[in-house]
Amino acid sequence: MRAAPAFCALLFFSPAAYAIDFDFQGYLDARAVAATQLRSNLDGGTGLLRFENDDSTASLHFAEAIGQGHAQVTPDFSALAVARIAPGQRTLVDFLEAYVRYRPVSTNPWRWSVKAGAFFPPISLENTELGWTSYWTLTPSAINSWVGDELRTIGGEGTLEWRGESGTLTLMAAAFRWDDPAGVLMADRGWTLNDRPTGLIDHPREPDMTLIFFGDIPPDHTPMFDEIDGRVGWYAGASWDGSDLGHVEIIRYDNRANSAAHREDYFAWHTRFWDVGLSRPFGEFMLLSQAMLGQTTITPFPGFQSTTDFSAAYALLGWERGEWRLAGRAELFATNQENPGIDLPFSEQGHAFTAAASWLPNDWLRVTGEILYVSSRRGERLVVGQNPRPNETQAQISTRIYF
């Protein structure tokens, strides 16, 4: 997606962005990690987690540096860009989001807004913090890990709000391009749990076991935010925020990719899904729950079509008081791949449990400890001589310095 670097630079360095009101903030994140020895999916391995250890000892990691620039050009018009420095990126500095937004001031119950650029679709209930990070944990659920890995709206989105006495109804719709490869990781790699979303310039690594299975030589990468077939994708949804129900939402997503289209060795994947979510406070407690059900399809050559059905759901309970946040999450996830006439071992079933505790003594410091356990079965692991159902554990202590 060649337009991304120029567009991001425009938002950061345009004189107009500094003319009125410009704000810059960010953080540095360092971690101590103890994890199982299964090689991470980020390095082409079969592990579902972000980190790996070569032995049983803990290791220190520079996780990332995030910088966010926000320009309020007028009371109605703003621009935002989020940049990241992290190990393993294709470039030293990458961008997660970069967009402009027009939201006119409203004095009646109706309010509307539009934004354009590159941004995360409004699916995650967890990732609401700076740098698209989770409020409650370090590692988002499998659902939102995948959203960060493969989805980015590069286009425009409009919202319409109605604010009544009992709550707020929001309708939204978007049109986008440059997301045709979305689905390749779900089909070839399955669900993962990691907090390193794909940057706009990055190209995620394909699983080595998939390449070996088809007789290719690893490593290989896939361009994620790319336009292959010239079609426009869309999503639309509705949400309700009220004192009785809390927040409830439903979203339909369809990238409308032509599953037979390709450029060189890179194919378009027709990916579509339903997503529903709920968040509700109970005094000092907060309940988050989300479920996703979808399909991704590829037709690499005439007469052969492969469809991967995917599903996942989680429930998170958080508690907050003063300087402390505690959270626990349980989740299930699965994929089922149908390849008529060919039996391929790409289906998956799994579950995961996460516990996290954060200490926030002041505005510039957050220390978070997290333990994550995941168990998944994927027959494809047999290709590289591994146990098809390993148990993985990852313990982290993160120190974030905000500025």
mmCIF file of C-alpha atoms in Angstrom:
data_model
loop_
_atom_site.group_PDB
_atom_site.id
_atom_site.type_symbol
_atom_site.label_atom_id
_atom_site.label_comp_id
_atom_site.label_asym_id
_atom_site.label_seq_id
_atom_site.Cartn_x
_atom_site.Cartn_y
_atom_site.Cartn_z
ATOM 1 C CA MET A 1 0.000 0.000 0.000
ATOM 2 C CA ARG A 2 2.256 2.698 -1.341
ATOM 3 C CA ALA A 3 0.105 5.670 -0.316
ATOM 4 C CA ALA A 4 0.425 5.004 3.421
ATOM 5 C CA PRO A 5 3.873 6.517 4.146
ATOM 6 C CA ALA A 6 3.131 9.739 2.290
ATOM 7 C CA PHE A 7 -0.281 10.127 3.900
ATOM 8 C CA CYS A 8 1.085 9.494 7.402
ATOM 9 C CA ALA A 9 3.891 11.989 6.881
ATOM 10 C CA LEU A 10 1.378 14.577 5.712
ATOM 11 C CA LEU A 11 -0.589 14.282 8.944
ATOM 12 C CA PHE A 12 2.510 14.569 11.115
ATOM 13 C CA PHE A 13 4.390 17.327 9.357
ATOM 14 C CA SER A 14 1.793 19.472 7.578
ATOM 15 C CA PRO A 15 2.089 23.094 8.750
ATOM 16 C CA ALA A 16 -1.675 23.237 9.073
ATOM 17 C CA ALA A 17 -1.513 20.454 11.654
ATOM 18 C CA TYR A 18 0.614 22.673 13.910
ATOM 19 C CA ALA A 19 -1.214 25.936 13.201
ATOM 20 C CA ILE A 20 -3.982 25.592 15.786
ATOM 21 C CA ASP A 21 -3.567 22.989 18.511
ATOM 22 C CA PHE A 22 -1.133 20.068 18.326
ATOM 23 C CA ASP A 23 -0.692 17.380 20.967
ATOM 24 C CA PHE A 24 1.908 14.613 21.032
ATOM 25 C CA GLN A 25 1.979 11.719 23.483
ATOM 26 C CA GLY A 26 3.323 8.198 23.643
ATOM 27 C CA TYR A 27 5.035 5.562 25.738
ATOM 28 C CA LEU A 28 8.030 3.228 25.985
ATOM 29 C CA ASP A 29 7.346 -0.402 26.896
ATOM 30 C CA ALA A 30 9.920 -2.842 28.312
ATOM 31 C CA ARG A 31 9.106 -6.366 29.463
ATOM 32 C CA ALA A 32 10.389 -9.327 31.391
ATOM 33 C CA VAL A 33 9.005 -12.499 29.821
ATOM 34 C CA ALA A 34 8.983 -16.195 30.649
ATOM 35 C CA ALA A 35 7.365 -18.328 27.945
ATOM 36 C CA THR A 36 7.263 -21.823 26.523
ATOM 37 C CA GLN A 37 9.826 -22.773 23.895
ATOM 38 C CA LEU A 38 7.393 -23.102 20.988
ATOM 39 C CA ARG A 39 8.529 -20.687 18.272
ATOM 40 C CA SER A 40 6.262 -17.653 17.916
ATOM 41 C CA ASN A 41 4.003 -17.144 14.915
ATOM 42 C CA LEU A 42 5.651 -13.745 14.421
ATOM 43 C CA ASP A 43 8.860 -15.658 13.549
ATOM 44 C CA GLY A 44 7.139 -18.191 11.299
ATOM 45 C CA GLY A 45 6.631 -20.740 14.082
ATOM 46 C CA THR A 46 3.606 -22.686 15.274
ATOM 47 C CA GLY A 47 3.231 -20.910 18.622
ATOM 48 C CA LEU A 48 0.148 -18.770 19.187
ATOM 49 C CA LEU A 49 1.842 -16.276 21.513
ATOM 50 C CA ARG A 50 4.043 -13.250 20.908
ATOM 51 C CA PHE A 51 7.139 -14.295 22.823
ATOM 52 C CA GLU A 52 9.253 -17.426 23.096
ATOM 53 C CA ASN A 53 12.164 -18.502 25.268
ATOM 54 C CA ASP A 54 15.045 -20.729 24.195
ATOM 55 C CA ASP A 55 15.248 -22.118 27.727
ATOM 56 C CA SER A 56 13.268 -21.939 30.943
ATOM 57 C CA THR A 57 14.756 -18.621 32.096
ATOM 58 C CA ALA A 58 13.058 -15.246 31.770
ATOM 59 C CA SER A 59 14.258 -12.744 29.196
ATOM 60 C CA LEU A 60 14.121 -8.974 28.834
ATOM 61 C CA HIS A 61 12.541 -7.369 25.769
ATOM 62 C CA PHE A 62 12.069 -3.913 24.365
ATOM 63 C CA ALA A 63 8.435 -4.318 23.320
ATOM 64 C CA GLU A 64 7.750 -1.045 21.503
ATOM 65 C CA ALA A 65 7.731 2.728 21.474
ATOM 66 C CA ILE A 66 4.492 4.448 20.487
ATOM 67 C CA GLY A 67 4.037 8.061 19.427
ATOM 68 C CA GLN A 68 0.683 9.664 18.655
ATOM 69 C CA GLY A 69 0.245 13.091 17.103
ATOM 70 C CA HIS A 70 -3.155 14.803 17.203
ATOM 71 C CA ALA A 71 -3.951 18.118 15.527
ATOM 72 C CA GLN A 72 -7.181 20.004 16.236
ATOM 73 C CA VAL A 73 -7.226 22.235 13.176
ATOM 74 C CA THR A 74 -10.693 23.691 13.845
ATOM 75 C CA PRO A 75 -13.377 22.810 16.412
ATOM 76 C CA ASP A 76 -14.851 20.486 13.764
ATOM 77 C CA PHE A 77 -11.780 19.152 11.952
ATOM 78 C CA SER A 78 -8.913 17.069 13.364
ATOM 79 C CA ALA A 79 -6.104 14.783 12.211
ATOM 80 C CA LEU A 80 -4.369 11.920 14.002
ATOM 81 C CA ALA A 81 -1.417 9.617 13.290
ATOM 82 C CA VAL A 82 0.065 6.798 15.402
ATOM 83 C CA ALA A 83 3.662 5.658 14.784
ATOM 84 C CA ARG A 84 5.528 2.706 16.291
ATOM 85 C CA ILE A 85 9.095 1.502 16.713
ATOM 86 C CA ALA A 86 9.256 -2.213 17.520
ATOM 87 C CA PRO A 87 11.595 -5.172 16.943
ATOM 88 C CA GLY A 88 10.965 -7.204 13.810
ATOM 89 C CA GLN A 89 9.268 -4.504 11.788
ATOM 90 C CA ARG A 90 9.991 -4.156 8.104
ATOM 91 C CA THR A 91 11.013 -0.517 8.708
ATOM 92 C CA LEU A 92 12.406 1.223 11.781
ATOM 93 C CA VAL A 93 9.285 3.383 12.105
ATOM 94 C CA ASP A 94 5.868 2.138 11.004
ATOM 95 C CA PHE A 95 2.378 3.604 11.277
ATOM 96 C CA LEU A 96 -0.656 1.940 12.834
ATOM 97 C CA GLU A 97 -3.196 4.624 11.945
ATOM 98 C CA ALA A 98 -3.344 7.959 10.110
ATOM 99 C CA TYR A 99 -6.614 9.728 9.389
ATOM 100 C CA VAL A 100 -8.547 12.991 9.319
ATOM 101 C CA ARG A 101 -11.944 13.497 10.929
ATOM 102 C CA TYR A 102 -14.765 16.008 10.506
ATOM 103 C CA ARG A 103 -17.257 16.133 13.384
ATOM 104 C CA PRO A 104 -19.370 19.282 13.478
ATOM 105 C CA VAL A 105 -20.553 20.611 16.815
ATOM 106 C CA SER A 106 -24.176 19.703 17.490
ATOM 107 C CA THR A 107 -26.687 21.335 19.850
ATOM 108 C CA ASN A 108 -29.555 18.915 19.146
ATOM 109 C CA PRO A 109 -29.992 15.143 19.672
ATOM 110 C CA TRP A 110 -28.488 14.332 16.260
ATOM 111 C CA ARG A 111 -24.766 14.308 15.546
ATOM 112 C CA TRP A 112 -22.744 13.028 12.605
ATOM 113 C CA SER A 113 -19.095 12.602 11.690
ATOM 114 C CA VAL A 114 -16.903 11.308 8.870
ATOM 115 C CA LYS A 115 -13.280 10.239 8.801
ATOM 116 C CA ALA A 116 -10.911 9.153 6.059
ATOM 117 C CA GLY A 117 -7.470 7.588 5.970
ATOM 118 C CA ALA A 118 -6.141 4.397 7.551
ATOM 119 C CA PHE A 119 -7.604 3.274 10.877
ATOM 120 C CA PHE A 120 -8.754 0.229 12.823
ATOM 121 C CA PRO A 121 -12.376 -0.753 12.225
ATOM 122 C CA PRO A 122 -14.456 -0.106 15.382
ATOM 123 C CA ILE A 123 -14.628 -3.760 16.396
ATOM 124 C CA SER A 124 -12.522 -4.059 19.557
ATOM 125 C CA LEU A 125 -14.051 -3.445 22.986
ATOM 126 C CA GLU A 126 -10.654 -4.116 24.601
ATOM 127 C CA ASN A 127 -8.229 -1.979 22.594
ATOM 128 C CA THR A 128 -9.289 1.533 23.577
ATOM 129 C CA GLU A 129 -5.967 2.951 24.802
ATOM 130 C CA LEU A 130 -3.051 4.811 23.234
ATOM 131 C CA GLY A 131 -1.442 2.782 20.437
ATOM 132 C CA TRP A 132 -4.539 0.577 20.105
ATOM 133 C CA THR A 133 -3.675 -1.229 23.340
ATOM 134 C CA SER A 134 -5.934 -2.914 25.860
ATOM 135 C CA TYR A 135 -7.238 -1.128 28.946
ATOM 136 C CA TRP A 136 -7.304 -4.332 31.012
ATOM 137 C CA THR A 137 -4.583 -6.686 29.767
ATOM 138 C CA LEU A 138 -1.351 -6.714 27.772
ATOM 139 C CA THR A 139 -2.520 -9.310 25.264
ATOM 140 C CA PRO A 140 -5.914 -8.832 23.617
ATOM 141 C CA SER A 141 -8.275 -11.701 22.918
ATOM 142 C CA ALA A 142 -7.869 -13.908 19.853
ATOM 143 C CA ILE A 143 -10.608 -11.873 18.137
ATOM 144 C CA ASN A 144 -8.864 -8.562 18.585
ATOM 145 C CA SER A 145 -5.409 -10.006 17.975
ATOM 146 C CA TRP A 146 -6.669 -11.017 14.538
ATOM 147 C CA VAL A 147 -8.268 -7.622 13.949
ATOM 148 C CA GLY A 148 -4.866 -6.056 14.615
ATOM 149 C CA ASP A 149 -3.071 -8.576 12.406
ATOM 150 C CA GLU A 150 -5.203 -8.464 9.262
ATOM 151 C CA LEU A 151 -7.764 -5.639 9.297
ATOM 152 C CA ARG A 152 -7.321 -1.947 8.636
ATOM 153 C CA THR A 153 -9.857 0.432 7.128
ATOM 154 C CA ILE A 154 -8.113 2.330 4.335
ATOM 155 C CA GLY A 155 -10.977 4.434 3.097
ATOM 156 C CA GLY A 156 -13.781 6.363 4.774
ATOM 157 C CA GLU A 157 -16.255 5.843 7.611
ATOM 158 C CA GLY A 158 -19.367 7.789 8.564
ATOM 159 C CA THR A 159 -21.352 7.742 11.824
ATOM 160 C CA LEU A 160 -24.748 9.087 12.829
ATOM 161 C CA GLU A 161 -25.697 9.457 16.502
ATOM 162 C CA TRP A 162 -29.027 10.018 18.180
ATOM 163 C CA ARG A 163 -28.761 11.047 21.821
ATOM 164 C CA GLY A 164 -31.883 10.482 23.851
ATOM 165 C CA GLU A 165 -32.715 10.548 27.541
ATOM 166 C CA SER A 166 -32.334 6.776 27.916
ATOM 167 C CA GLY A 167 -29.183 6.361 25.832
ATOM 168 C CA THR A 168 -27.361 6.900 22.538
ATOM 169 C CA LEU A 169 -27.991 5.056 19.287
ATOM 170 C CA THR A 170 -25.089 5.046 16.814
ATOM 171 C CA LEU A 171 -25.206 3.888 13.206
ATOM 172 C CA MET A 172 -22.020 3.606 11.168
ATOM 173 C CA ALA A 173 -20.908 2.464 7.728
ATOM 174 C CA ALA A 174 -17.598 2.408 5.874
ATOM 175 C CA ALA A 175 -16.180 1.783 2.417
ATOM 176 C CA PHE A 176 -12.558 0.735 1.945
ATOM 177 C CA ARG A 177 -9.957 -0.826 -0.321
ATOM 178 C CA TRP A 178 -6.387 -2.193 0.198
ATOM 179 C CA ASP A 179 -7.432 -5.106 2.407
ATOM 180 C CA ASP A 180 -7.664 -7.945 -0.130
ATOM 181 C CA PRO A 181 -5.097 -10.252 1.579
ATOM 182 C CA ALA A 182 -7.110 -10.242 4.847
ATOM 183 C CA GLY A 183 -7.849 -13.878 5.637
ATOM 184 C CA VAL A 184 -4.584 -15.463 4.537
ATOM 185 C CA LEU A 185 -3.242 -15.625 8.098
ATOM 186 C CA MET A 186 -6.533 -16.926 9.463
ATOM 187 C CA ALA A 187 -6.511 -19.760 6.924
ATOM 188 C CA ASP A 188 -2.786 -20.598 6.998
ATOM 189 C CA ARG A 189 -1.947 -19.794 10.611
ATOM 190 C CA GLY A 190 -5.233 -19.753 12.522
ATOM 191 C CA TRP A 191 -5.994 -17.722 15.627
ATOM 192 C CA THR A 192 -3.191 -16.170 17.683
ATOM 193 C CA LEU A 193 -2.910 -14.074 20.839
ATOM 194 C CA ASN A 194 -0.440 -11.221 20.509
ATOM 195 C CA ASP A 195 -0.337 -7.493 21.116
ATOM 196 C CA ARG A 196 1.737 -6.488 18.101
ATOM 197 C CA PRO A 197 -0.707 -5.360 15.379
ATOM 198 C CA THR A 198 0.570 -5.215 11.822
ATOM 199 C CA GLY A 199 1.887 -1.808 10.759
ATOM 200 C CA LEU A 200 0.724 -0.185 7.540
ATOM 201 C CA ILE A 201 4.126 -0.746 5.880
ATOM 202 C CA ASP A 202 4.842 -4.164 7.401
ATOM 203 C CA HIS A 203 4.482 -7.566 5.727
ATOM 204 C CA PRO A 204 3.682 -10.396 8.181
ATOM 205 C CA ARG A 205 5.568 -13.662 7.979
ATOM 206 C CA GLU A 206 3.774 -16.684 6.592
ATOM 207 C CA PRO A 207 3.862 -19.830 8.763
ATOM 208 C CA ASP A 208 6.885 -21.944 7.848
ATOM 209 C CA MET A 209 4.832 -25.130 8.230
ATOM 210 C CA THR A 210 2.377 -23.979 5.537
ATOM 211 C CA LEU A 211 5.207 -23.289 3.116
ATOM 212 C CA ILE A 212 6.809 -26.664 3.854
ATOM 213 C CA PHE A 213 3.470 -28.429 3.395
ATOM 214 C CA PHE A 214 3.140 -27.023 -0.132
ATOM 215 C CA GLY A 215 6.780 -27.658 -1.016
ATOM 216 C CA ASP A 216 8.005 -24.068 -0.699
ATOM 217 C CA ILE A 217 11.116 -22.911 1.122
ATOM 218 C CA PRO A 218 10.638 -20.581 4.125
ATOM 219 C CA PRO A 219 10.772 -17.826 5.050
ATOM 220 C CA ASP A 220 8.172 -15.876 3.108
ATOM 221 C CA HIS A 221 6.056 -12.820 3.841
ATOM 222 C CA THR A 222 2.701 -11.551 2.655
ATOM 223 C CA PRO A 223 1.862 -7.912 1.844
ATOM 224 C CA MET A 224 -1.091 -7.292 4.127
ATOM 225 C CA PHE A 225 -2.624 -3.953 3.127
ATOM 226 C CA ASP A 226 -2.739 -4.319 -0.629
ATOM 227 C CA GLU A 227 -5.239 -3.846 -3.457
ATOM 228 C CA ILE A 228 -5.489 -6.757 -5.894
ATOM 229 C CA ASP A 229 -8.949 -6.867 -7.494
ATOM 230 C CA GLY A 230 -10.099 -3.227 -7.607
ATOM 231 C CA ARG A 231 -13.253 -3.903 -5.590
ATOM 232 C CA VAL A 232 -14.547 -1.779 -2.706
ATOM 233 C CA GLY A 233 -15.255 -3.501 0.613
ATOM 234 C CA TRP A 234 -17.635 -2.348 3.307
ATOM 235 C CA TYR A 235 -18.795 -2.760 6.867
ATOM 236 C CA ALA A 236 -21.791 -1.406 8.737
ATOM 237 C CA GLY A 237 -23.085 -1.637 12.248
ATOM 238 C CA ALA A 238 -25.173 -0.259 15.050
ATOM 239 C CA SER A 239 -24.607 0.219 18.771
ATOM 240 C CA TRP A 240 -26.608 1.313 21.794
ATOM 241 C CA ASP A 241 -25.230 2.928 24.934
ATOM 242 C CA GLY A 242 -27.647 3.140 27.846
ATOM 243 C CA SER A 243 -27.730 2.903 31.603
ATOM 244 C CA ASP A 244 -29.658 -0.396 31.623
ATOM 245 C CA LEU A 245 -27.865 -2.464 28.974
ATOM 246 C CA GLY A 246 -24.479 -0.778 28.956
ATOM 247 C CA HIS A 247 -22.977 -0.887 25.458
ATOM 248 C CA VAL A 248 -24.176 -3.403 22.862
ATOM 249 C CA GLU A 249 -23.102 -3.538 19.212
ATOM 250 C CA ILE A 250 -23.380 -5.564 16.027
ATOM 251 C CA ILE A 251 -21.181 -5.252 12.918
ATOM 252 C CA ARG A 252 -21.195 -6.887 9.502
ATOM 253 C CA TYR A 253 -17.889 -6.842 7.594
ATOM 254 C CA ASP A 254 -17.246 -7.872 3.962
ATOM 255 C CA ASN A 255 -14.114 -7.003 2.007
ATOM 256 C CA ARG A 256 -15.849 -8.201 -1.209
ATOM 257 C CA ALA A 257 -12.582 -9.579 -2.556
ATOM 258 C CA ASN A 258 -12.593 -11.593 -5.762
ATOM 259 C CA SER A 259 -11.295 -14.930 -4.467
ATOM 260 C CA ALA A 260 -9.839 -15.793 -7.883
ATOM 261 C CA ALA A 261 -7.900 -12.543 -8.302
ATOM 262 C CA HIS A 262 -4.141 -12.515 -7.793
ATOM 263 C CA ARG A 263 -1.020 -10.557 -8.571
ATOM 264 C CA GLU A 264 2.115 -12.645 -8.928
ATOM 265 C CA ASP A 265 1.917 -15.151 -6.035
ATOM 266 C CA TYR A 266 -0.379 -13.051 -3.825
ATOM 267 C CA PHE A 267 -4.104 -13.735 -3.821
ATOM 268 C CA ALA A 268 -7.223 -11.876 -2.773
ATOM 269 C CA TRP A 269 -9.193 -13.553 0.030
ATOM 270 C CA HIS A 270 -12.939 -12.972 0.285
ATOM 271 C CA THR A 271 -13.396 -12.379 4.010
ATOM 272 C CA ARG A 272 -16.701 -11.630 5.705
ATOM 273 C CA PHE A 273 -17.984 -11.978 9.270
ATOM 274 C CA TRP A 274 -20.496 -10.957 11.910
ATOM 275 C CA ASP A 275 -19.284 -9.448 15.187
ATOM 276 C CA VAL A 276 -21.347 -8.777 18.301
ATOM 277 C CA GLY A 277 -20.183 -7.239 21.561
ATOM 278 C CA LEU A 278 -21.320 -6.171 25.017
ATOM 279 C CA SER A 279 -19.728 -4.090 27.757
ATOM 280 C CA ARG A 280 -21.472 -3.309 31.017
ATOM 281 C CA PRO A 281 -20.290 -1.861 34.334
ATOM 282 C CA PHE A 282 -21.350 -3.313 37.687
ATOM 283 C CA GLY A 283 -20.084 -0.937 40.341
ATOM 284 C CA GLU A 284 -16.318 -1.416 40.434
ATOM 285 C CA PHE A 285 -16.568 -4.297 37.947
ATOM 286 C CA MET A 286 -16.731 -4.270 34.145
ATOM 287 C CA LEU A 287 -17.917 -7.116 31.939
ATOM 288 C CA LEU A 288 -16.753 -7.335 28.320
ATOM 289 C CA SER A 289 -17.962 -10.035 25.949
ATOM 290 C CA GLN A 290 -17.530 -10.448 22.225
ATOM 291 C CA ALA A 291 -18.200 -13.093 19.579
ATOM 292 C CA MET A 292 -17.222 -13.388 15.910
ATOM 293 C CA LEU A 293 -18.404 -15.763 13.188
ATOM 294 C CA GLY A 294 -17.128 -15.607 9.627
ATOM 295 C CA GLN A 295 -15.571 -17.126 6.513
ATOM 296 C CA THR A 296 -12.648 -16.494 4.217
ATOM 297 C CA THR A 297 -12.475 -18.010 0.729
ATOM 298 C CA ILE A 298 -9.791 -18.357 -1.921
ATOM 299 C CA THR A 299 -10.018 -19.807 -5.451
ATOM 300 C CA PRO A 300 -6.344 -20.147 -6.449
ATOM 301 C CA PHE A 301 -7.061 -21.946 -9.717
ATOM 302 C CA PRO A 302 -10.154 -22.908 -11.735
ATOM 303 C CA GLY A 303 -12.104 -25.798 -10.239
ATOM 304 C CA PHE A 304 -10.689 -25.484 -6.709
ATOM 305 C CA GLN A 305 -12.092 -23.364 -3.897
ATOM 306 C CA SER A 306 -11.012 -23.390 -0.264
ATOM 307 C CA THR A 307 -13.179 -21.895 2.486
ATOM 308 C CA THR A 308 -12.130 -21.447 6.098
ATOM 309 C CA ASP A 309 -14.923 -20.924 8.620
ATOM 310 C CA PHE A 310 -13.734 -19.157 11.750
ATOM 311 C CA SER A 311 -15.356 -18.441 15.105
ATOM 312 C CA ALA A 312 -14.311 -17.136 18.504
ATOM 313 C CA ALA A 313 -15.825 -15.729 21.677
ATOM 314 C CA TYR A 314 -14.527 -14.382 24.972
ATOM 315 C CA ALA A 315 -15.732 -12.986 28.272
ATOM 316 C CA LEU A 316 -13.597 -10.630 30.371
ATOM 317 C CA LEU A 317 -14.323 -9.470 33.904
ATOM 318 C CA GLY A 318 -12.381 -6.452 35.141
ATOM 319 C CA TRP A 319 -12.180 -4.760 38.528
ATOM 320 C CA GLU A 320 -10.785 -1.294 39.184
ATOM 321 C CA ARG A 321 -10.156 0.696 42.340
ATOM 322 C CA GLY A 322 -7.723 3.550 42.842
ATOM 323 C CA GLU A 323 -4.308 2.625 41.422
ATOM 324 C CA TRP A 324 -5.210 -0.986 40.630
ATOM 325 C CA ARG A 325 -6.875 -2.878 37.781
ATOM 326 C CA LEU A 326 -7.451 -6.643 37.788
ATOM 327 C CA ALA A 327 -8.846 -8.691 34.907
ATOM 328 C CA GLY A 328 -9.571 -12.282 33.981
ATOM 329 C CA ARG A 329 -10.579 -13.538 30.544
ATOM 330 C CA ALA A 330 -11.695 -16.892 29.134
ATOM 331 C CA GLU A 331 -12.121 -17.603 25.433
ATOM 332 C CA LEU A 332 -12.790 -20.251 22.812
ATOM 333 C CA PHE A 333 -11.750 -20.192 19.153
ATOM 334 C CA ALA A 334 -11.881 -22.491 16.136
ATOM 335 C CA THR A 335 -11.398 -22.722 12.384
ATOM 336 C CA ASN A 336 -12.721 -25.318 9.969
ATOM 337 C CA GLN A 337 -11.264 -25.484 6.476
ATOM 338 C CA GLU A 338 -13.165 -27.113 3.626
ATOM 339 C CA ASN A 339 -11.141 -28.128 0.553
ATOM 340 C CA PRO A 340 -13.397 -30.248 -1.698
ATOM 341 C CA GLY A 341 -11.486 -33.227 -3.021
ATOM 342 C CA ILE A 342 -8.368 -32.549 -0.941
ATOM 343 C CA ASP A 343 -7.911 -33.320 2.757
ATOM 344 C CA LEU A 344 -5.682 -30.640 4.289
ATOM 345 C CA PRO A 345 -4.879 -30.405 8.045
ATOM 346 C CA PHE A 346 -5.601 -26.684 8.472
ATOM 347 C CA SER A 347 -8.536 -26.762 10.927
ATOM 348 C CA GLU A 348 -8.093 -25.715 14.546
ATOM 349 C CA GLN A 349 -9.789 -25.788 17.957
ATOM 350 C CA GLY A 350 -8.524 -24.079 21.081
ATOM 351 C CA HIS A 351 -9.144 -22.189 24.298
ATOM 352 C CA ALA A 352 -7.233 -19.681 26.396
ATOM 353 C CA PHE A 353 -7.255 -18.099 29.857
ATOM 354 C CA THR A 354 -5.672 -14.778 30.793
ATOM 355 C CA ALA A 355 -5.138 -13.058 34.157
ATOM 356 C CA ALA A 356 -3.685 -9.562 34.470
ATOM 357 C CA ALA A 357 -3.004 -7.003 37.196
ATOM 358 C CA SER A 358 -2.002 -3.379 36.558
ATOM 359 C CA TRP A 359 -0.616 -0.797 38.943
ATOM 360 C CA LEU A 360 -0.931 2.861 37.909
ATOM 361 C CA PRO A 361 0.546 5.027 40.682
ATOM 362 C CA ASN A 362 0.581 8.147 38.468
ATOM 363 C CA ASP A 363 -0.112 9.366 34.926
ATOM 364 C CA TRP A 364 3.315 8.477 33.528
ATOM 365 C CA LEU A 365 3.730 4.899 34.786
ATOM 366 C CA ARG A 366 1.853 1.630 34.270
ATOM 367 C CA VAL A 367 3.219 -1.707 35.513
ATOM 368 C CA THR A 368 1.283 -4.764 34.364
ATOM 369 C CA GLY A 369 1.750 -8.424 35.150
ATOM 370 C CA GLU A 370 0.005 -10.984 32.961
ATOM 371 C CA ILE A 371 -0.202 -14.758 32.735
ATOM 372 C CA LEU A 372 -1.681 -16.333 29.605
ATOM 373 C CA TYR A 373 -2.374 -20.022 29.000
ATOM 374 C CA VAL A 374 -3.506 -21.342 25.622
ATOM 375 C CA SER A 375 -4.156 -24.833 24.295
ATOM 376 C CA SER A 376 -4.961 -25.465 20.643
ATOM 377 C CA ARG A 377 -5.053 -28.407 18.277
ATOM 378 C CA ARG A 378 -3.924 -27.950 14.665
ATOM 379 C CA GLY A 379 -3.002 -30.991 12.573
ATOM 380 C CA GLU A 380 -0.694 -28.888 10.436
ATOM 381 C CA ARG A 381 1.897 -29.023 13.238
ATOM 382 C CA LEU A 382 2.501 -32.673 12.385
ATOM 383 C CA VAL A 383 4.073 -31.482 9.118
ATOM 384 C CA VAL A 384 7.036 -30.125 11.078
ATOM 385 C CA GLY A 385 7.112 -33.020 13.547
ATOM 386 C CA GLN A 386 5.438 -31.271 16.465
ATOM 387 C CA ASN A 387 2.737 -32.215 18.931
ATOM 388 C CA PRO A 388 -0.547 -31.170 17.241
ATOM 389 C CA ARG A 389 -1.958 -29.960 20.592
ATOM 390 C CA PRO A 390 0.711 -28.203 22.667
ATOM 391 C CA ASN A 391 -0.005 -26.223 25.824
ATOM 392 C CA GLU A 392 1.573 -22.771 25.840
ATOM 393 C CA THR A 393 2.140 -20.398 28.752
ATOM 394 C CA GLN A 394 3.435 -16.842 28.722
ATOM 395 C CA ALA A 395 4.123 -14.702 31.802
ATOM 396 C CA GLN A 396 5.001 -11.040 31.399
ATOM 397 C CA ILE A 397 5.777 -7.995 33.485
ATOM 398 C CA SER A 398 5.479 -4.799 31.463
ATOM 399 C CA THR A 399 6.718 -1.373 32.486
ATOM 400 C CA ARG A 400 5.334 1.485 30.418
ATOM 401 C CA ILE A 401 6.682 4.998 30.712
ATOM 402 C CA TYR A 402 4.229 7.548 29.264
ATOM 403 C CA PHE A 403 5.158 10.976 27.989
#
